[in-house]
XYZ file of C-alpha atoms in Angstrom:
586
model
C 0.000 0.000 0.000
C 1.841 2.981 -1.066
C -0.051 6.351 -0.396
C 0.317 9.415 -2.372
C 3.249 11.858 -1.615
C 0.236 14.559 -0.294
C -1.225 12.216 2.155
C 2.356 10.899 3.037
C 3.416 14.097 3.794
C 0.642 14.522 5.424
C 0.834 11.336 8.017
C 4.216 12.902 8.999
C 3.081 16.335 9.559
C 0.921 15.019 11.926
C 3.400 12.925 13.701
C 1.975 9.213 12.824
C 4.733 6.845 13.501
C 3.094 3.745 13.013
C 2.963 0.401 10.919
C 2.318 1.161 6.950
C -1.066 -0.746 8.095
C -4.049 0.795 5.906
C -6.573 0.128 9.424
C -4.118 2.190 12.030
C -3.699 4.812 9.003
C -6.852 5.342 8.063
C -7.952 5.762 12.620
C -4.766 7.935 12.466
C -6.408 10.632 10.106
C -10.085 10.015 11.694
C -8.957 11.505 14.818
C -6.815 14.316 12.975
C -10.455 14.872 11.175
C -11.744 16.005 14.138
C -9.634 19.626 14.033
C -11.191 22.185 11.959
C -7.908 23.300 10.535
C -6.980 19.599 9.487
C -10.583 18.516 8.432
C -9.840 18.972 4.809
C -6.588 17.649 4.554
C -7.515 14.406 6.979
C -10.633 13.769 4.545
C -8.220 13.399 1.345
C -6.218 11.434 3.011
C -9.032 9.171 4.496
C -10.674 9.057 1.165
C -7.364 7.899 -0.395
C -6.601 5.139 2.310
C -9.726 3.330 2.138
C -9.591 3.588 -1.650
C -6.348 1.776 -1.655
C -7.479 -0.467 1.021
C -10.622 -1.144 -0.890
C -8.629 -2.096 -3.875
C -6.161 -4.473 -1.844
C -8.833 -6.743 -0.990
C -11.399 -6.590 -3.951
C -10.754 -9.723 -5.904
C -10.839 -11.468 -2.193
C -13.143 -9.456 -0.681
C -15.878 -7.876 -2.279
C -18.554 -7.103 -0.069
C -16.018 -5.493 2.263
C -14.484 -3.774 -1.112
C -18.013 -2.106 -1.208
C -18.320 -0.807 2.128
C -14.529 1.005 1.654
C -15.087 2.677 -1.700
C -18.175 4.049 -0.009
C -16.568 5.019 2.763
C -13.712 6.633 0.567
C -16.653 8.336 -1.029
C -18.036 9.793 2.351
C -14.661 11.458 3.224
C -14.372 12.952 -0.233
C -17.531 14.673 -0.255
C -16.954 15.870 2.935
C -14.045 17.628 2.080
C -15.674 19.221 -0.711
C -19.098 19.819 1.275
C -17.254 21.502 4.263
C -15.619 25.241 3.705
C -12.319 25.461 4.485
C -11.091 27.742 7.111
C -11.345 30.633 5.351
C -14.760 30.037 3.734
C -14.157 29.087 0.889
C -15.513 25.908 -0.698
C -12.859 23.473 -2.501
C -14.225 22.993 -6.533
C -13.626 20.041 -7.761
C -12.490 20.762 -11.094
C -9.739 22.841 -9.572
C -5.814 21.386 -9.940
C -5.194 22.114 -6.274
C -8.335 19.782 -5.291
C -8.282 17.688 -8.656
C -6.534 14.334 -6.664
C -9.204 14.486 -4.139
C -12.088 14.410 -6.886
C -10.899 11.651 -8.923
C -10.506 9.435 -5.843
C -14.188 10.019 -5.228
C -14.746 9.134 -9.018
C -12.721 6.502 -8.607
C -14.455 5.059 -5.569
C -17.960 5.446 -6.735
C -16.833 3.723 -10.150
C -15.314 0.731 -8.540
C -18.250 0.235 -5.752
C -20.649 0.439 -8.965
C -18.948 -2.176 -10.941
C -18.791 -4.508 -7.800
C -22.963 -3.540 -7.148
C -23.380 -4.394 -10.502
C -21.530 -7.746 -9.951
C -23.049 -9.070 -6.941
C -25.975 -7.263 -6.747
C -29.161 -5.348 -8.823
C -29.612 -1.746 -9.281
C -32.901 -0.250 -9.799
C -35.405 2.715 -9.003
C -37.824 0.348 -7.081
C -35.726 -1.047 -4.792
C -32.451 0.301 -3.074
C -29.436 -1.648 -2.856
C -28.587 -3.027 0.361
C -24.322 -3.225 1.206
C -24.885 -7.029 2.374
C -22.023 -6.363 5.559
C -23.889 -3.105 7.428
C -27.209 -2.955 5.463
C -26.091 0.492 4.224
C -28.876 1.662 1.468
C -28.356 3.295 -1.646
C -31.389 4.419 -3.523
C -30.845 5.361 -6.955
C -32.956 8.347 -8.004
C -33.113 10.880 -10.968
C -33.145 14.574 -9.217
C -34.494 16.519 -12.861
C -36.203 13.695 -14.856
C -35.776 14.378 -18.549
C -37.049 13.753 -21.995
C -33.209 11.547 -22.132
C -34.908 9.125 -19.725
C -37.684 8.983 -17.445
C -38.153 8.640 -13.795
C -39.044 5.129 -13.607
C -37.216 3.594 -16.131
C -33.424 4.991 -16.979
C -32.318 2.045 -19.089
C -29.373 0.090 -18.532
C -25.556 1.823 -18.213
C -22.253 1.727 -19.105
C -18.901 3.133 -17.604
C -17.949 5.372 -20.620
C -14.090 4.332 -19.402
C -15.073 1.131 -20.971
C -14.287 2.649 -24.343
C -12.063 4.555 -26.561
C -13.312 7.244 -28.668
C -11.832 6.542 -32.428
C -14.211 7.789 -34.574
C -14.556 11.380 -33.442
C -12.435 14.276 -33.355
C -12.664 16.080 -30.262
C -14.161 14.285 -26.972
C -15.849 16.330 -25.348
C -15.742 16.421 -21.406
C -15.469 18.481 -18.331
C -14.056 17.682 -14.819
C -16.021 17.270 -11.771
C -17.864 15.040 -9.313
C -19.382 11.742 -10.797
C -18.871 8.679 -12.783
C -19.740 9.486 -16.508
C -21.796 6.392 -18.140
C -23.315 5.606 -21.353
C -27.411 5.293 -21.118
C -28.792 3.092 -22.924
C -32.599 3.986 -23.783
C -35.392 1.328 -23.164
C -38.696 2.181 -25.030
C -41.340 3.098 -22.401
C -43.909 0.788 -21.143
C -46.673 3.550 -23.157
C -45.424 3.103 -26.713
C -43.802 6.979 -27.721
C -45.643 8.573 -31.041
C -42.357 9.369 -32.529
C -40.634 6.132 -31.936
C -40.487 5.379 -35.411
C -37.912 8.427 -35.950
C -36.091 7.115 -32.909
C -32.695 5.733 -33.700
C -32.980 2.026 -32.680
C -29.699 2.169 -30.328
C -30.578 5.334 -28.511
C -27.896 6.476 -26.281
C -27.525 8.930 -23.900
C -24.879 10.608 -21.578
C -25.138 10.320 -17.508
C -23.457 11.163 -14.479
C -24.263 8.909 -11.625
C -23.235 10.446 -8.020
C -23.258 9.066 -4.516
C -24.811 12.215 -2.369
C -24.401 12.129 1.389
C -26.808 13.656 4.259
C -25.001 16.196 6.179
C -24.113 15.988 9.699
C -24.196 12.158 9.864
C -20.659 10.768 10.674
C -21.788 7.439 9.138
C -25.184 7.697 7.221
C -27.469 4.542 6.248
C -28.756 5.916 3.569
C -27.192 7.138 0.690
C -28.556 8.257 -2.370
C -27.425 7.744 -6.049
C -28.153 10.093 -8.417
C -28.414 9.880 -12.218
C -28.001 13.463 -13.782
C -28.448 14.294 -17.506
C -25.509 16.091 -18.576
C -27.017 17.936 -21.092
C -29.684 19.412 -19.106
C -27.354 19.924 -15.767
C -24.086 21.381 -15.472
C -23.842 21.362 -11.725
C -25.149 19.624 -8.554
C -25.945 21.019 -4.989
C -23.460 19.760 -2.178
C -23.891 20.996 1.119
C -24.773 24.794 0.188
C -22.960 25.456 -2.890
C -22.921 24.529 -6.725
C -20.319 21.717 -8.033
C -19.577 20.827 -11.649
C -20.391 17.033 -12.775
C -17.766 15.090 -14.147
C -18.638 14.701 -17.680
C -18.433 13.179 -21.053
C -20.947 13.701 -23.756
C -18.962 12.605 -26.335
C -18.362 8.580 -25.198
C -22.592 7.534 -25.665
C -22.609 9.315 -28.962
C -19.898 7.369 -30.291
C -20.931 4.502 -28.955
C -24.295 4.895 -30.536
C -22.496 5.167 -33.895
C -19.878 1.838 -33.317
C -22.640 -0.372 -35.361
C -20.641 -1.884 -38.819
C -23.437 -1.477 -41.219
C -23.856 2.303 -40.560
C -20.004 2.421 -42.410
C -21.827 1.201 -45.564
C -24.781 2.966 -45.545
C -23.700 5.635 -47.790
C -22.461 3.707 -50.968
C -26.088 1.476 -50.522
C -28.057 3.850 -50.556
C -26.451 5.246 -53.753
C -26.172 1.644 -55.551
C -28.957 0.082 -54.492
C -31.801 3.249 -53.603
C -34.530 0.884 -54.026
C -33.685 -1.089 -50.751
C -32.287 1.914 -49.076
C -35.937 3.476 -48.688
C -36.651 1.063 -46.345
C -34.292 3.290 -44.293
C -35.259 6.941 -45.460
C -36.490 9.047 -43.524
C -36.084 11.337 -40.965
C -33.669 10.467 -37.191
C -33.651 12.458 -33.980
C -30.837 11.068 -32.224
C -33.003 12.574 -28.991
C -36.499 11.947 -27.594
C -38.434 14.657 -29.457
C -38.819 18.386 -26.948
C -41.319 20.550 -28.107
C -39.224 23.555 -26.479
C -36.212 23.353 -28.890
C -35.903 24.590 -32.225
C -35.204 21.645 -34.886
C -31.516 21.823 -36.859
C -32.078 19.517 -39.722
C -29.473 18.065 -41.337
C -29.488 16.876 -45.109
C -26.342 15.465 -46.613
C -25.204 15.292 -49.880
C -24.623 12.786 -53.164
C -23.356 9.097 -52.040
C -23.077 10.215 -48.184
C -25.557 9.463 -44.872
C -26.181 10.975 -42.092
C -23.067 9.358 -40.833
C -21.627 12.532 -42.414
C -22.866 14.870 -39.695
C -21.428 13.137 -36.576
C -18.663 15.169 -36.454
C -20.479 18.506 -36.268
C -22.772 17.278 -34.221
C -20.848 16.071 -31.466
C -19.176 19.574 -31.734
C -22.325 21.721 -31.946
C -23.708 19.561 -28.762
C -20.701 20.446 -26.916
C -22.026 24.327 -26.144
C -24.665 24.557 -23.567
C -26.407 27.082 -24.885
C -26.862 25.410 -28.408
C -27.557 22.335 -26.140
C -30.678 24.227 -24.643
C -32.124 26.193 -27.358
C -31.801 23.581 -30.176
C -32.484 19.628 -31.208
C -30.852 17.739 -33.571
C -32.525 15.756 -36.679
C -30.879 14.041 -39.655
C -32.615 12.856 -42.574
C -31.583 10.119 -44.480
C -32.775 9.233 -48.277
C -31.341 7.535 -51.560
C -28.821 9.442 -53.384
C -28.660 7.185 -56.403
C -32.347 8.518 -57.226
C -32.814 11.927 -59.107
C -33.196 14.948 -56.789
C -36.999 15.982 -57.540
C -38.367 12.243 -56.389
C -36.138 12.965 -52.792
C -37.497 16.649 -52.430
C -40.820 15.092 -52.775
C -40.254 12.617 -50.180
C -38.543 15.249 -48.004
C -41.553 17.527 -48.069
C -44.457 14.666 -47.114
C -41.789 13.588 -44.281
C -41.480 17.032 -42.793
C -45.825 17.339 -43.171
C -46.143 13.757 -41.449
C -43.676 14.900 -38.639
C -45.329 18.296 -38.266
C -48.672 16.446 -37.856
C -47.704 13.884 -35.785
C -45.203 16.565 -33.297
C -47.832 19.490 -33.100
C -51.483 18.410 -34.584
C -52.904 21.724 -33.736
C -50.118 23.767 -35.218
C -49.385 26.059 -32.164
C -45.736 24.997 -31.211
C -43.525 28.738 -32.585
C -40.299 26.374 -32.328
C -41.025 24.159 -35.561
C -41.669 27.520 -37.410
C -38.230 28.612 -36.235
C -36.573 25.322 -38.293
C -33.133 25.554 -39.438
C -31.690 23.157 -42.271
C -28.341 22.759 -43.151
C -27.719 21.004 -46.399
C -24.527 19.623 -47.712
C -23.799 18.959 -51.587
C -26.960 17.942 -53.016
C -28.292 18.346 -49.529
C -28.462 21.831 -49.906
C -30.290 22.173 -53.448
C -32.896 19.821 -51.563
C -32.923 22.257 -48.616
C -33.190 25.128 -50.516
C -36.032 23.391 -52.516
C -38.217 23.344 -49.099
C -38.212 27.371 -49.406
C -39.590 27.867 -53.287
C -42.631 27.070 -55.102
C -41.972 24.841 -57.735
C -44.677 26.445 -60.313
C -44.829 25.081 -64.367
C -41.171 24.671 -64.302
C -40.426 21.376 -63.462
C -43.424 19.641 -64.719
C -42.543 21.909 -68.568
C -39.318 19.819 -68.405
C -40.669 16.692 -68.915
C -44.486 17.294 -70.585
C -45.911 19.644 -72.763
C -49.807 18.949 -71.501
C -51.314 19.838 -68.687
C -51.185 16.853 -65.444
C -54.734 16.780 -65.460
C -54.696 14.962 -68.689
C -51.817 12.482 -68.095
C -53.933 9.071 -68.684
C -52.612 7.188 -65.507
C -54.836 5.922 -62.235
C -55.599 8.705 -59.560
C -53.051 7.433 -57.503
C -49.953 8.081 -59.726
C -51.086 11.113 -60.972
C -51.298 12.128 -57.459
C -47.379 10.894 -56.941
C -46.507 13.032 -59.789
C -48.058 15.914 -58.523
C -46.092 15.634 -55.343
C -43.072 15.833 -57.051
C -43.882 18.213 -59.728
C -46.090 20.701 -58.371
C -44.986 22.159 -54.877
C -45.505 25.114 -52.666
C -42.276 26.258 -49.557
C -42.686 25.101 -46.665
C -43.661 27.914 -43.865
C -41.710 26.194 -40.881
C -38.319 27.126 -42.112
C -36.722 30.340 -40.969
C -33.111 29.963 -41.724
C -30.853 28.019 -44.325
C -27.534 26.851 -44.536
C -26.198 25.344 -47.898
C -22.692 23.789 -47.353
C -20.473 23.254 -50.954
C -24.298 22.600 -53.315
C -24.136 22.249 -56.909
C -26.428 24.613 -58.235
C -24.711 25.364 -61.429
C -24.364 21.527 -61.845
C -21.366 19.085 -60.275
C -18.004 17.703 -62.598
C -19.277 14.316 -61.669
C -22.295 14.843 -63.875
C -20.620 14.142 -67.085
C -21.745 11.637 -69.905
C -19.185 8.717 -68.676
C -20.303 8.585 -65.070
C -24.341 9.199 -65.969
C -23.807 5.987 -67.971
C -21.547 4.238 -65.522
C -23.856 4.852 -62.897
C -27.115 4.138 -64.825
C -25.829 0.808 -65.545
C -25.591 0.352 -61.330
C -28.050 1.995 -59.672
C -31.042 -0.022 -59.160
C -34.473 2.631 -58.258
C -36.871 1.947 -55.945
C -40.213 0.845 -58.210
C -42.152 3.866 -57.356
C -39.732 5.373 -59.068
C -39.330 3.686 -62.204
C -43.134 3.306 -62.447
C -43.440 7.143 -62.152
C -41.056 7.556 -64.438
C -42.684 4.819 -67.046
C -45.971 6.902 -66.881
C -44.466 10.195 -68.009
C -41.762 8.701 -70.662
C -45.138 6.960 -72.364
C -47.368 9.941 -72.088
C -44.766 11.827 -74.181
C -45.221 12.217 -77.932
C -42.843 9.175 -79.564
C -41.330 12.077 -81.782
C -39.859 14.402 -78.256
C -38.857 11.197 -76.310
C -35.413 11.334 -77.054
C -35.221 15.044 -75.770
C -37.542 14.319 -72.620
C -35.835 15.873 -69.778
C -36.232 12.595 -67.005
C -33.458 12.347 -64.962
C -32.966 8.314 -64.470
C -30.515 8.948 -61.537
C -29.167 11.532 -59.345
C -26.318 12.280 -61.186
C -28.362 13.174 -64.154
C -30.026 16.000 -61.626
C -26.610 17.295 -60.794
C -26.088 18.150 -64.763
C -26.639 21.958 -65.184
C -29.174 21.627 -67.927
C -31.558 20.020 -65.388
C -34.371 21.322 -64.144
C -34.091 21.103 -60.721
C -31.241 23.142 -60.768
C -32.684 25.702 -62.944
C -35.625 26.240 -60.694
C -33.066 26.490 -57.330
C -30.799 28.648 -59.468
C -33.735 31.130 -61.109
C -35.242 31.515 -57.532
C -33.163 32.404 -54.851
C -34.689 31.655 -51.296
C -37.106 34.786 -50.308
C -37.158 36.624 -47.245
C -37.810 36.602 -44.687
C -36.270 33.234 -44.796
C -32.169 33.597 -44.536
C -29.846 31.807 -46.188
C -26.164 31.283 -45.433
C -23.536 29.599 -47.989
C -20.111 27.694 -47.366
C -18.200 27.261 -50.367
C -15.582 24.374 -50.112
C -12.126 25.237 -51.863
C -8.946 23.326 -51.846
C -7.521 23.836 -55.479
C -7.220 26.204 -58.503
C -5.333 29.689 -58.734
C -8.237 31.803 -59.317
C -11.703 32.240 -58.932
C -12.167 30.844 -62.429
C -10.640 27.584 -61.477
C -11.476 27.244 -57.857
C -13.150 23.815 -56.759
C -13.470 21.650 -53.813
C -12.787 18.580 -56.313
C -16.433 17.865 -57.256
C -17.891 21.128 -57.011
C -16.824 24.354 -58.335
C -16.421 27.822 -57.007
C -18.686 29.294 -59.581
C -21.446 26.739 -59.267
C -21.161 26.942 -55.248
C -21.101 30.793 -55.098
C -23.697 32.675 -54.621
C -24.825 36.082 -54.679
C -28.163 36.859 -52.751
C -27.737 35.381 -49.523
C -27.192 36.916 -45.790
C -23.485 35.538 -45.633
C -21.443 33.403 -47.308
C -17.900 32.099 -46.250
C -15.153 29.968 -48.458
C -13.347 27.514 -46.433
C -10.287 25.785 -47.610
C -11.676 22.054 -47.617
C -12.381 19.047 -50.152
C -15.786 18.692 -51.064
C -16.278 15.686 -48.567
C -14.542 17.315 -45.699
C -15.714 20.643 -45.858
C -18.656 19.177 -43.314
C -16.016 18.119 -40.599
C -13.868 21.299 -40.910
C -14.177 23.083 -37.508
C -13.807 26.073 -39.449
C -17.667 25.248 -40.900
C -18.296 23.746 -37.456
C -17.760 27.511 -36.110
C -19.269 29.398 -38.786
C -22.125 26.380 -38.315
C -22.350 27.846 -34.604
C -21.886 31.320 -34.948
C -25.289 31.268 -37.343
C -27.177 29.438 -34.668
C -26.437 31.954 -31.815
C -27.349 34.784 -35.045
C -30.485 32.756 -35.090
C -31.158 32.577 -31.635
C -30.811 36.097 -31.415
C -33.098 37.414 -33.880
C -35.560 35.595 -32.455
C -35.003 36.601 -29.333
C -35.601 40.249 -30.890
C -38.718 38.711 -32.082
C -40.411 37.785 -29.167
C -39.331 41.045 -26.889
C -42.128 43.439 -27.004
C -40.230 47.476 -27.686
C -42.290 49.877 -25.962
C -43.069 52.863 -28.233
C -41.210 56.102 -26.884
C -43.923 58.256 -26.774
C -44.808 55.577 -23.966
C -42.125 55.823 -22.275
C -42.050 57.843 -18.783
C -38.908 59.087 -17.242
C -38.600 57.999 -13.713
């Protein structure tokens, strides 16, 4: 047993002489607890003894192990529950009081893992210590949409795993044993559940708070805190920060295999892929934050976004004000079949969220759109009028000879109006003068690959027959998405002839990472010139590839800095000005 050089400096100080025996030790510094000025310094070095002494005899000992780590627990909160001498209370995120805090962390993580061992944890019973009948009860102090009272879900230590495929991890120091939730559905089936992602995880601190004044309480209580909601917890009567790591469950959510593939299937093979599409909130649904939806681009999923995301997250005020959805659709099919889809999914979410229309936060949307992405986000904001359906017929709809249900298809994705809920729009390195990949070698070579969905060929089947045999050959009917990213399609000439109106704004990011000039600047599949645009509230060039631009912190920043813009304005909105003939001076 070989203490630290603080509390071995500390057993000399106070003139212990004794056997490097942890019991006559650890009664050593429980009688030098009892002086105010050594309190603090005594409860470190308790804390630390029984830790060590807890870990001696753990693989022989368990239930013994248990009632040391708690112990070693007490005497750490103690010393941060008690002022010191001169009033001040010890924070354990500080260096000077960091040791101390990570032996309670320590402690409560090793007493967990040997509960979890021997013994069950649960909100309806507490967990009895088998050798002094000590009782822990777990409870949730601020329930929260991330899980309920009554039913957490199970946990995992987040030291259980390395972060590899994020960036930054995200954490701060404190009191409390970060752990990965993992959501259970709720005994009442959820409305949303279907846009639920099906291994929902969250992030938690778990905490074991003491009673005051008790020199050896029976009961203890364990408490689960959401990170994302709460920054701090109460000990004694002061604020302490939580030990924290929000970064761990979202990787961990993302670790499955399959979700590494997802964005080449659902360019090859779109017509399994829409058994997929659709929209994802990566958190239970909160009618009090404003959606950020995410679109991304030609052969890419929502995979794409983690990066940001995990960044974004990170900032407590983005954290509070906003939620997070990602949709997900085929990007082998042409872009006016996904708009379509896009626009019924964000009606059948805005039915099924708010039925009566009254919630001002989904009319406050944001949606960021990378690559193709964007020219489907900015299609949300337009109405489509004659000019897609002139493309591709020279009669009116009404007279197409098809069955009432295709001509209705059709007139989803030909004939559309903007939709009112979004305020704000980001478009991230889109196409709109057309993308170098859409050139006659790769329409073909991906034509001969790309399997549609059969909506989508059958749609497409209708029109091609309706068409006069002599104008077939110049029928403009994109067979795949690449074919929509040529600049002589019509999707792009409606984006590019109407730029999104007020008062919706619109922000663009133009990837660059070669060419000399503005003449031959691209990002590798997207120009400068076909990125850039003119009538929008900002726009900012970042040096990145086309594919990294999304994971540059650079955008992640500029990303953020239009949120808080966003938050701001309305803000504005919402603050009644009194007139100044109204005003009355004092």
């Amino acid at each position: 047993m070989h203490p630290s050089n603080r509390t071995a400096h500390f057993l000399s100080s106070t003139d212990y002489h004794g056997p490097s025996d942890s019991a006559q030790m650890i009664a050593h510094c429980l009688r030098q607890q009892r002086q105010p000025e050594r309190f603090a310094d005594a409860s470190h070095a308790l804390a630390e003894l029984q830790y060590l002494a807890a870990d001696a005899v753990r693989s022989r000992d368990p239930q013994l192990a248990m009632e040391l780590y708690l112990d070693a627990c007490h005497d750490a909160w103690k010393y941060f529950r008690n002022p010191s001498i001169t009033g001040a209370s010890a924070n354990p995120a500080d260096p000077d009081h960091r040791d101390t805090a990570e032996t309670y962390n320590a402690s409560a993580e090793q007493l967990l893992r040997l509960i979890r061992q021997h013994l069950q944890i649960s909100t309806d019973d507490a967990i009895h210590l088998p050798l002094t009948g000590r009782r822990l009860t777990l409870e949730i102090p601020s329930p929260s949409r991330q899980f309920a009272a009554e039913a957490p879900g199970e946990f995992e230590f987040v030291s259980d795993y390395r972060v590899l495929n994020l960036r930054t991890r995200h954490t701060t120091a404190g009191l409390g044993v970060p752990v990965v939730i993992n959501r259970t559905k709720q005994r009442l089936p959820e409305p949303l559940e279907k846009y639920y992602t099906s291994s929902m995880t969250f992030p938690g601190t778990l905490v074991l708070s003491f009673p005051e004044n008790v020199a050896r309480p029976r009961d203890i209580r364990l408490q689960l805190f959401d990170p994302r909601e709460s920054e701090n917890m109460v000990i004694g009567d002061h604020l302490a920060p939580l030990e924290t790591d929000i970064s761990t469950p979202l990787a961990r959510q993302l670790s499955n295999r399959d979700l590494s593939l997802l964005d080449t299937w659902a360019l090859i093979r779109p017509d399994l892929a829409q058994q997929i599409e659709g929209l994802y909130m990566v958190q239970p649904y909160d009618p009090d934050r404003i959606p950020v939806l995410m679109i991304h681009g030609f052969w890419s999923s929502p995979m794409t976004w983690m990066e940001m995301f995990n960044d974004l997250q990170a900032d407590p005020e983005i954290r509070r004000r906003y939620q997070f959805w990602f949709y997900l659709y085929p990007t082998g099919e042409p872009v006016a079949f996904s708009a379509a889809r896009l626009r019924e999914t964000l009606k059948q979410v805005r039915r099924e969220c708010d039925p009566e229309m009254r919630n001002p936060k989904l009319d406050e949307m944001v949606v960021v759109g990378h690559s193709m992405g964007g020219i489907l986000a900015h299609s949300l904001t337009i109405n489509s009028g004659e000019s897609l359906w002139s493309a591709v017929s020279q009669q009116p709809i009404s007279r197409l000879r098809a069955d009432p249900e295709t001509r209705e298809a059709l007139q989803q994705v030909f004939y559309f109006e903007s939709n009112p809920s979004v305020d704000r729009v980001v478009t991230i390195a889109s196409p709109y003068a057309g993308s170098t990949l859409s050139n006659r070698f790769t329409r073909w070579a991906l034509g001969s690959v790309i399997w549609l969905p059969t909506r989508t060929m059958k749609l497409s089947r209708v029109l091609f027959e309706h068409a006069p045999e002599r104008s077939r050959q110049q029928l403009e009917l994109p067979r795949t998405s690449i074919d929509s990213l040529s600049p002589k399609s019509a999707i792009l000439r409606l984006v590019r002839g109407n730029p999104i109106p007020q008062p919706v704004h619109h922000h663009n990011i133009v990837a660059v990472n070669r060419g000399r000039n503005a003449d031959t600047w691209t990002d590798g599949v997207v120009s400068w010139k076909s990125s850039h645009l003119d009538d929008v509230d900002s726009e900012r060039v970042i040096q990145a590839g086309h594919s990294e631009v999304v994971r540059s912190p650079e955008t992640v920043r500029e990303i953020r800095r239009i949120l808080f813009e966003h938050i701001a304005q309305i803000d504005r909105r919402r603050i009644p000005v009194i007139p100044a003939e109204h005003a009355v001076r004092n």
